[in-house]
Amino acid sequence: VRGANDRYQKAVELRVALVPQAAGTGRVAEICARFSGWLPDAEREICPAETRTSATLRGEIDPSLIESFAAVQDALERSIAAPLKAQLPRVQALESRAREARAESDIQTLVDRLATETRAYREAYGIGLAGTQSVALECAWRYVSGRYHAQANAPEDYRVFALIGIAALLDGDARRAAIAVAPSGKANAWTRAEREAGCGSLGLPREAVVGAAEIVARARASEINAAKSQAAQDLFANAYWIYALWAATGLALLQIGRQASSARRFLPLAAIVWAFVGWLTHVHVEWVSDRAVHTSRLLSWGIRWPDFFQVAAAAAAILLLAGFVVHGARKPLERQTPSSRLAYAGFVLFVGLGWWLALDLSANGHAANRFHALYQQIYVFAAFVLLTMLAPLRLKLADRLSRGLGHFLLLARARGTSVLRYAVPWLIYGGTAVLVLAAAAVTHQKQTQFTSELFRLWLILGASWFFFIRGESALSLPAGGIKGALSALAFVSPLFFVLGVPVLGLMLTDDFGPLFVIIYAASIFVGTAFAFAFFDRAGYRPWLAGSVGVLVAGGWVYVMTFALYSLPAPLARIAERLASVRTPFSSTNDQMAIITWFQESAPAQGYGFGGVPWCGELAGATCRGVPKQIQSDYVFTALAGVYGKAAALALVALLALWLVRVVIHHGRASRGTVTAESPALTQQAWLSWIAVCWVGLTLAQLAITVAGNLGWLPLTGITFPFASFGAWSLLANTFFLALAMSLPRRA
Amino acid sequence: MARPRSSLLERALGVFVAFALVLAGFLWAGRTLLPRSVEGVYLDSQRLGGLRTFERAIVPMDPARDDPAPKADWIRGQFAFCTDPLKDRKELSARTKRSNPCASTNAAEELACYITTINSRLADMSAEATANRDRGLTARHFVSVERWIEAIRDPQQPIACRTAVAAARQLAAGDGRLLSLLAWRDLTPKSVVASQFAPDQAVKVAGRILEQRNPWGGVPGCIYYGRPNGKMLFVTDRHETNRQACVAMRPAGANEKNVEGAKAPPESLDVILADLDNIRLPWRDLYRAYTEKPAAGSGPIRTASADAKRVAARTVRTGSRAQSTKSTPASTST
């Protein structure tokens, strides 16, 4: 992609290989853990929360501590100077040649070029044009260590505070360094020696310390940034064949998995193949997101490329051998056939399209998103693995799930006498709802996206289970009259329980986007359930039930939309989103205005990949163009930029048709009811309902995200199925696609 | 033989698909019934309203009477009228602490910090008057919390307390950097003051400081002066955001290394070339008339190519020639 290399090359050039003595952070936490008891309550705020609780942490300040810090500072200086020192002999040789042979102007050009090459490095680490030491770091160290030594006879709290300043500088914690250094007054001035060393040009000491802490932070992050940038450059060069290899491998494994082979043999085989492909295509599993804490946790567990794939391949090989050695009495898996020839092709197309967008946005969009294509590489790879490994297991999974839910229904049925007869079902259903909400509350702390996918999973499984279990029994409901109406309402009531839990959960977690999807998608399920309960039986015309279903669903959507725009918004954020639809150019949220501008400015045929001015037409230090979350919430807008609005709408229609196409043949394979004919057919019936409900919900999601992008509905922060950046949405959709894309061959 | 009744699953799928079509039709109808115009400028009216409360709140200070560092408890009492009261936070994220030096779990303390920061910057601005009479404020100003609350509660144009606090945060950000961008009575010509300022108004918040222009609306043109075979300077917008384009569009024969932005263009240049701004700046009518596709049935101003979205009009001293180029700004060399 055009421009990709410029963005990443700088990070590669700024790499600092820290020597072991300089590595690691956590010095502030260490000081606080040992000495924070000396600090007054107000000053203890500077410490990390987990180390400021106790006032008894009053260790004796060991003089060797400052020496160990001096060693760290020295190691940092050496690490930062090393790349320049490595070039020094070359520069000196060229300079002496230039002195000896004055006529050789080419040599001077070479010297100048070397200086230009190192300019960015010198600027980033505060190194002057002459020399290799970081003046900023040297001055900051002189100041903070000088302050500490000057307070040798001062009370402990002064010395601890000074030590925290030193530790913050060495950790690269600019915020704490700024607090720990004297904010004003005489203390915030350079000594004569420091001024003579050129420290005065760095501003006041406080500014210099903050700047130096930022330099240390930059140096500490540089290694991983350089590695990511290098990987991103490799990815841009090889993305085409990487994706082609994944797609071909996925197709081959899907075909093998659909044969009547043993899961015990197929799964290890697939794992070996994917481990080899992951190793070959450099899937850096350790960079699963832009949070350094995730990476460090994975690294501490030894999960990194290539080790992870080597271990996975070895483990899978052992399991495969065991699969050949152990001959169980189990039956092989049911032979399967694709539900549609386009199912896998559509998956490859839309997932690939999303990844290609991520690549373009990484190369040319917001700098903060420059590694998103790299992260998405892991998610896309995981989606291929999930799809191929789950597809052969789908009937078994349905069997286990349906048995579990069957047991649950038995447990929750009304039994006993008097009060218990009524109380037990309520308690069990209520308890289940509470458990689900509690699980959502826990996941919401760490992974908001996962919470919404959890509720989506609940809704799809719940609605499909409702239709699977209750659908056919609707035919036996009494028709007409009050008794019939009441029976029909009682028939529909479990669906409201299924819908109510995610609605409540998303309201509690203030997750407006998925709530919006569920409220709209509920219309489909409610409409269908009413059609079955009231009109889908003998005595009514065959088309009546369908028409009533569509009318009820349409009425539901109308009422919900009317309520959304007419009633006072319960939350300020919802009001803000609504205002941005009504008055996009004067509301508080500017995103609607920006994406409208972008869509309007895009040529009819689009800018094309690599040519989209994501950051606007004016070059600047900051990206003032499309919103940062374009790769997740505004994929339709991004597609309109790349291909033009008409083509983007055509892609949406194609996605909708593909989703319907994936499930349309399920009706031939199953009637969607429990049957005594074969267990596989019953399992398939349950799976077919899951597939149909997933498609219904996904169509609603697609409609809402497109409507939000076009300014017809509030922007809700929901994803574009299969194409949006992010792990959970892609993996959840892949999970359901894996269940939907195959059918038992016998069926 | 009668066709067997389709299964429940098939009928459900039929309903889903039919409904998806209805939903698409519903959304399309909504779009058609609610047409919306695309404007060239985004301006957050709520934010502007919040900032404008300070037009009444910032007044000359009487050091004997006024307190430039109000206490948190007093502020909390003053804001007791709010329907959306000042809300304390349970904890602060590291990011908030990093980006906002005033951030506090106590909302009143945080607001007091904003006001103190603003007052401190106002004091600096009055101190600047000693060094540079044209840039500093002649009197020391401060934020009168009582007058600020009057402005917030103004029955003609009430402002939510949340919005007012956000405005204070914005004014205090970067040690009150935004304050120097406001129009100050002391620094404005008397004729403008007479027409634009209320009698007791010390400062005016112009909408322009919050305006956000369409980033894809076009690139301002560059005005070049100097000799093509010598040093060549160009004048463009204040931030020189299109510097690369100006260098790339340099007059024929000019060396790239000799072309640079003019830090202090001659004052007369603005006057001489003011008329060119109409075609040079993307937000002016003539620029838009040339670059935007005319609505059906409207006037005939067109670029040479129907698809061309930009026009470059290069004027040279000996005459003028127009040339249409896609994606290039209007540029002028003299």
Short mmCIF file of N, CA and C in Angstrom, two decimals, chain B residues 56-71 115-127 137-147 184-186 200-203:
data_model
loop_
_atom_site.label_atom_id
_atom_site.label_comp_id
_atom_site.label_asym_id
_atom_site.label_seq_id
_atom_site.Cartn_x
_atom_site.Cartn_y
_atom_site.Cartn_z
N ARG B 56 -19.63 36.97 29.75
CA ARG B 56 -20.17 37.76 30.88
C ARG B 56 -19.36 37.55 32.15
N ALA B 57 -18.72 36.38 32.23
CA ALA B 57 -18.05 36.05 33.50
C ALA B 57 -16.69 36.73 33.66
N ILE B 58 -15.99 36.97 32.57
CA ILE B 58 -14.64 37.55 32.68
C ILE B 58 -14.76 39.08 32.75
N VAL B 59 -14.32 39.60 33.85
CA VAL B 59 -14.46 41.05 34.10
C VAL B 59 -13.16 41.58 34.71
N PRO B 60 -12.96 42.90 34.65
CA PRO B 60 -11.77 43.46 35.31
C PRO B 60 -11.82 43.17 36.80
N MET B 61 -10.64 42.94 37.36
CA MET B 61 -10.58 42.48 38.76
C MET B 61 -10.29 43.63 39.71
N ASP B 62 -10.96 43.56 40.84
CA ASP B 62 -10.65 44.50 41.92
C ASP B 62 -9.87 43.70 42.97
N PRO B 63 -8.54 43.88 43.03
CA PRO B 63 -7.72 43.02 43.91
C PRO B 63 -8.16 43.05 45.37
N ALA B 64 -8.77 44.16 45.78
CA ALA B 64 -9.17 44.27 47.18
C ALA B 64 -10.40 43.40 47.48
N ARG B 65 -11.18 43.16 46.49
CA ARG B 65 -12.48 42.51 46.73
C ARG B 65 -12.57 41.09 46.14
N ASP B 66 -11.97 40.92 44.96
CA ASP B 66 -12.20 39.69 44.23
C ASP B 66 -11.14 38.63 44.53
N ASP B 67 -11.60 37.36 44.51
CA ASP B 67 -10.72 36.24 44.83
C ASP B 67 -10.44 35.45 43.54
N PRO B 68 -9.18 35.45 43.08
CA PRO B 68 -8.90 34.71 41.84
C PRO B 68 -8.76 33.20 42.06
N ALA B 69 -8.80 32.76 43.31
CA ALA B 69 -8.67 31.31 43.58
C ALA B 69 -9.83 30.83 44.45
N PRO B 70 -11.01 30.68 43.86
CA PRO B 70 -12.17 30.29 44.67
C PRO B 70 -12.02 28.89 45.26
N LYS B 71 -12.64 28.69 46.41
CA LYS B 71 -12.51 27.39 47.10
C LYS B 71 -13.56 26.41 46.58
N ILE B 115 -10.84 27.28 37.16
CA ILE B 115 -11.02 28.74 37.30
C ILE B 115 -9.71 29.39 37.73
N THR B 116 -9.01 28.73 38.65
CA THR B 116 -7.73 29.28 39.09
C THR B 116 -6.74 29.33 37.93
N THR B 117 -6.74 28.29 37.12
CA THR B 117 -5.83 28.26 35.96
C THR B 117 -6.16 29.40 34.99
N ILE B 118 -7.47 29.58 34.74
CA ILE B 118 -7.88 30.66 33.82
C ILE B 118 -7.45 32.01 34.41
N ASN B 119 -7.70 32.18 35.69
CA ASN B 119 -7.33 33.45 36.33
C ASN B 119 -5.82 33.69 36.29
N SER B 120 -5.09 32.61 36.46
CA SER B 120 -3.63 32.73 36.43
C SER B 120 -3.17 33.16 35.03
N ARG B 121 -3.79 32.59 34.01
CA ARG B 121 -3.43 32.97 32.64
C ARG B 121 -3.83 34.43 32.37
N LEU B 122 -4.99 34.82 32.91
CA LEU B 122 -5.44 36.20 32.72
C LEU B 122 -4.46 37.17 33.38
N ALA B 123 -3.93 36.75 34.54
CA ALA B 123 -2.94 37.59 35.22
C ALA B 123 -1.68 37.74 34.36
N ASP B 124 -1.28 36.59 33.74
CA ASP B 124 -0.10 36.64 32.86
C ASP B 124 -0.35 37.58 31.68
N MET B 125 -1.58 37.53 31.16
CA MET B 125 -1.89 38.36 29.99
C MET B 125 -1.83 39.84 30.34
N SER B 126 -2.24 40.18 31.55
CA SER B 126 -2.15 41.59 31.93
C SER B 126 -0.69 41.97 32.19
N ALA B 127 0.10 40.98 32.66
CA ALA B 127 1.53 41.27 32.87
C ALA B 127 2.24 41.51 31.55
N LEU B 137 -3.27 42.73 28.23
CA LEU B 137 -4.49 43.40 28.69
C LEU B 137 -4.09 44.52 29.64
N THR B 138 -4.73 45.66 29.49
CA THR B 138 -4.32 46.79 30.32
C THR B 138 -4.72 46.58 31.78
N ALA B 139 -5.86 45.92 32.01
CA ALA B 139 -6.28 45.69 33.39
C ALA B 139 -6.23 44.19 33.68
N ARG B 140 -6.07 43.85 34.96
CA ARG B 140 -6.09 42.44 35.30
C ARG B 140 -7.55 41.97 35.33
N HIS B 141 -7.81 40.84 34.66
CA HIS B 141 -9.17 40.30 34.59
C HIS B 141 -9.25 39.02 35.41
N PHE B 142 -10.44 38.60 35.71
CA PHE B 142 -10.64 37.32 36.40
C PHE B 142 -12.04 36.80 36.10
N VAL B 143 -12.27 35.56 36.48
CA VAL B 143 -13.59 34.95 36.26
C VAL B 143 -14.44 35.21 37.49
N SER B 144 -15.51 35.97 37.31
CA SER B 144 -16.44 36.20 38.41
C SER B 144 -17.44 35.05 38.42
N VAL B 145 -17.34 34.19 39.41
CA VAL B 145 -18.20 33.00 39.44
C VAL B 145 -19.67 33.39 39.52
N GLU B 146 -19.96 34.46 40.26
CA GLU B 146 -21.36 34.89 40.38
C GLU B 146 -21.92 35.28 39.00
N ARG B 147 -21.14 36.06 38.26
CA ARG B 147 -21.61 36.48 36.93
C ARG B 147 -21.67 35.28 35.97
N TRP B 184 -10.31 40.37 22.57
CA TRP B 184 -10.33 41.14 23.82
C TRP B 184 -10.65 42.60 23.51
N ARG B 185 -11.46 43.16 24.34
CA ARG B 185 -11.86 44.56 24.16
C ARG B 185 -10.61 45.45 24.08
N ASP B 186 -9.66 45.17 24.98
CA ASP B 186 -8.46 46.02 25.06
C ASP B 186 -7.65 45.99 23.77
N ASP B 200 -20.25 46.45 29.14
CA ASP B 200 -19.39 45.87 30.20
C ASP B 200 -18.71 44.58 29.76
N GLN B 201 -18.64 44.37 28.47
CA GLN B 201 -18.07 43.10 27.97
C GLN B 201 -16.57 43.25 27.70
N ALA B 202 -15.79 42.36 28.33
CA ALA B 202 -14.33 42.45 28.17
C ALA B 202 -13.81 41.56 27.06
N VAL B 203 -14.55 40.52 26.76
CA VAL B 203 -14.04 39.54 25.79
C VAL B 203 -15.18 39.01 24.93
#
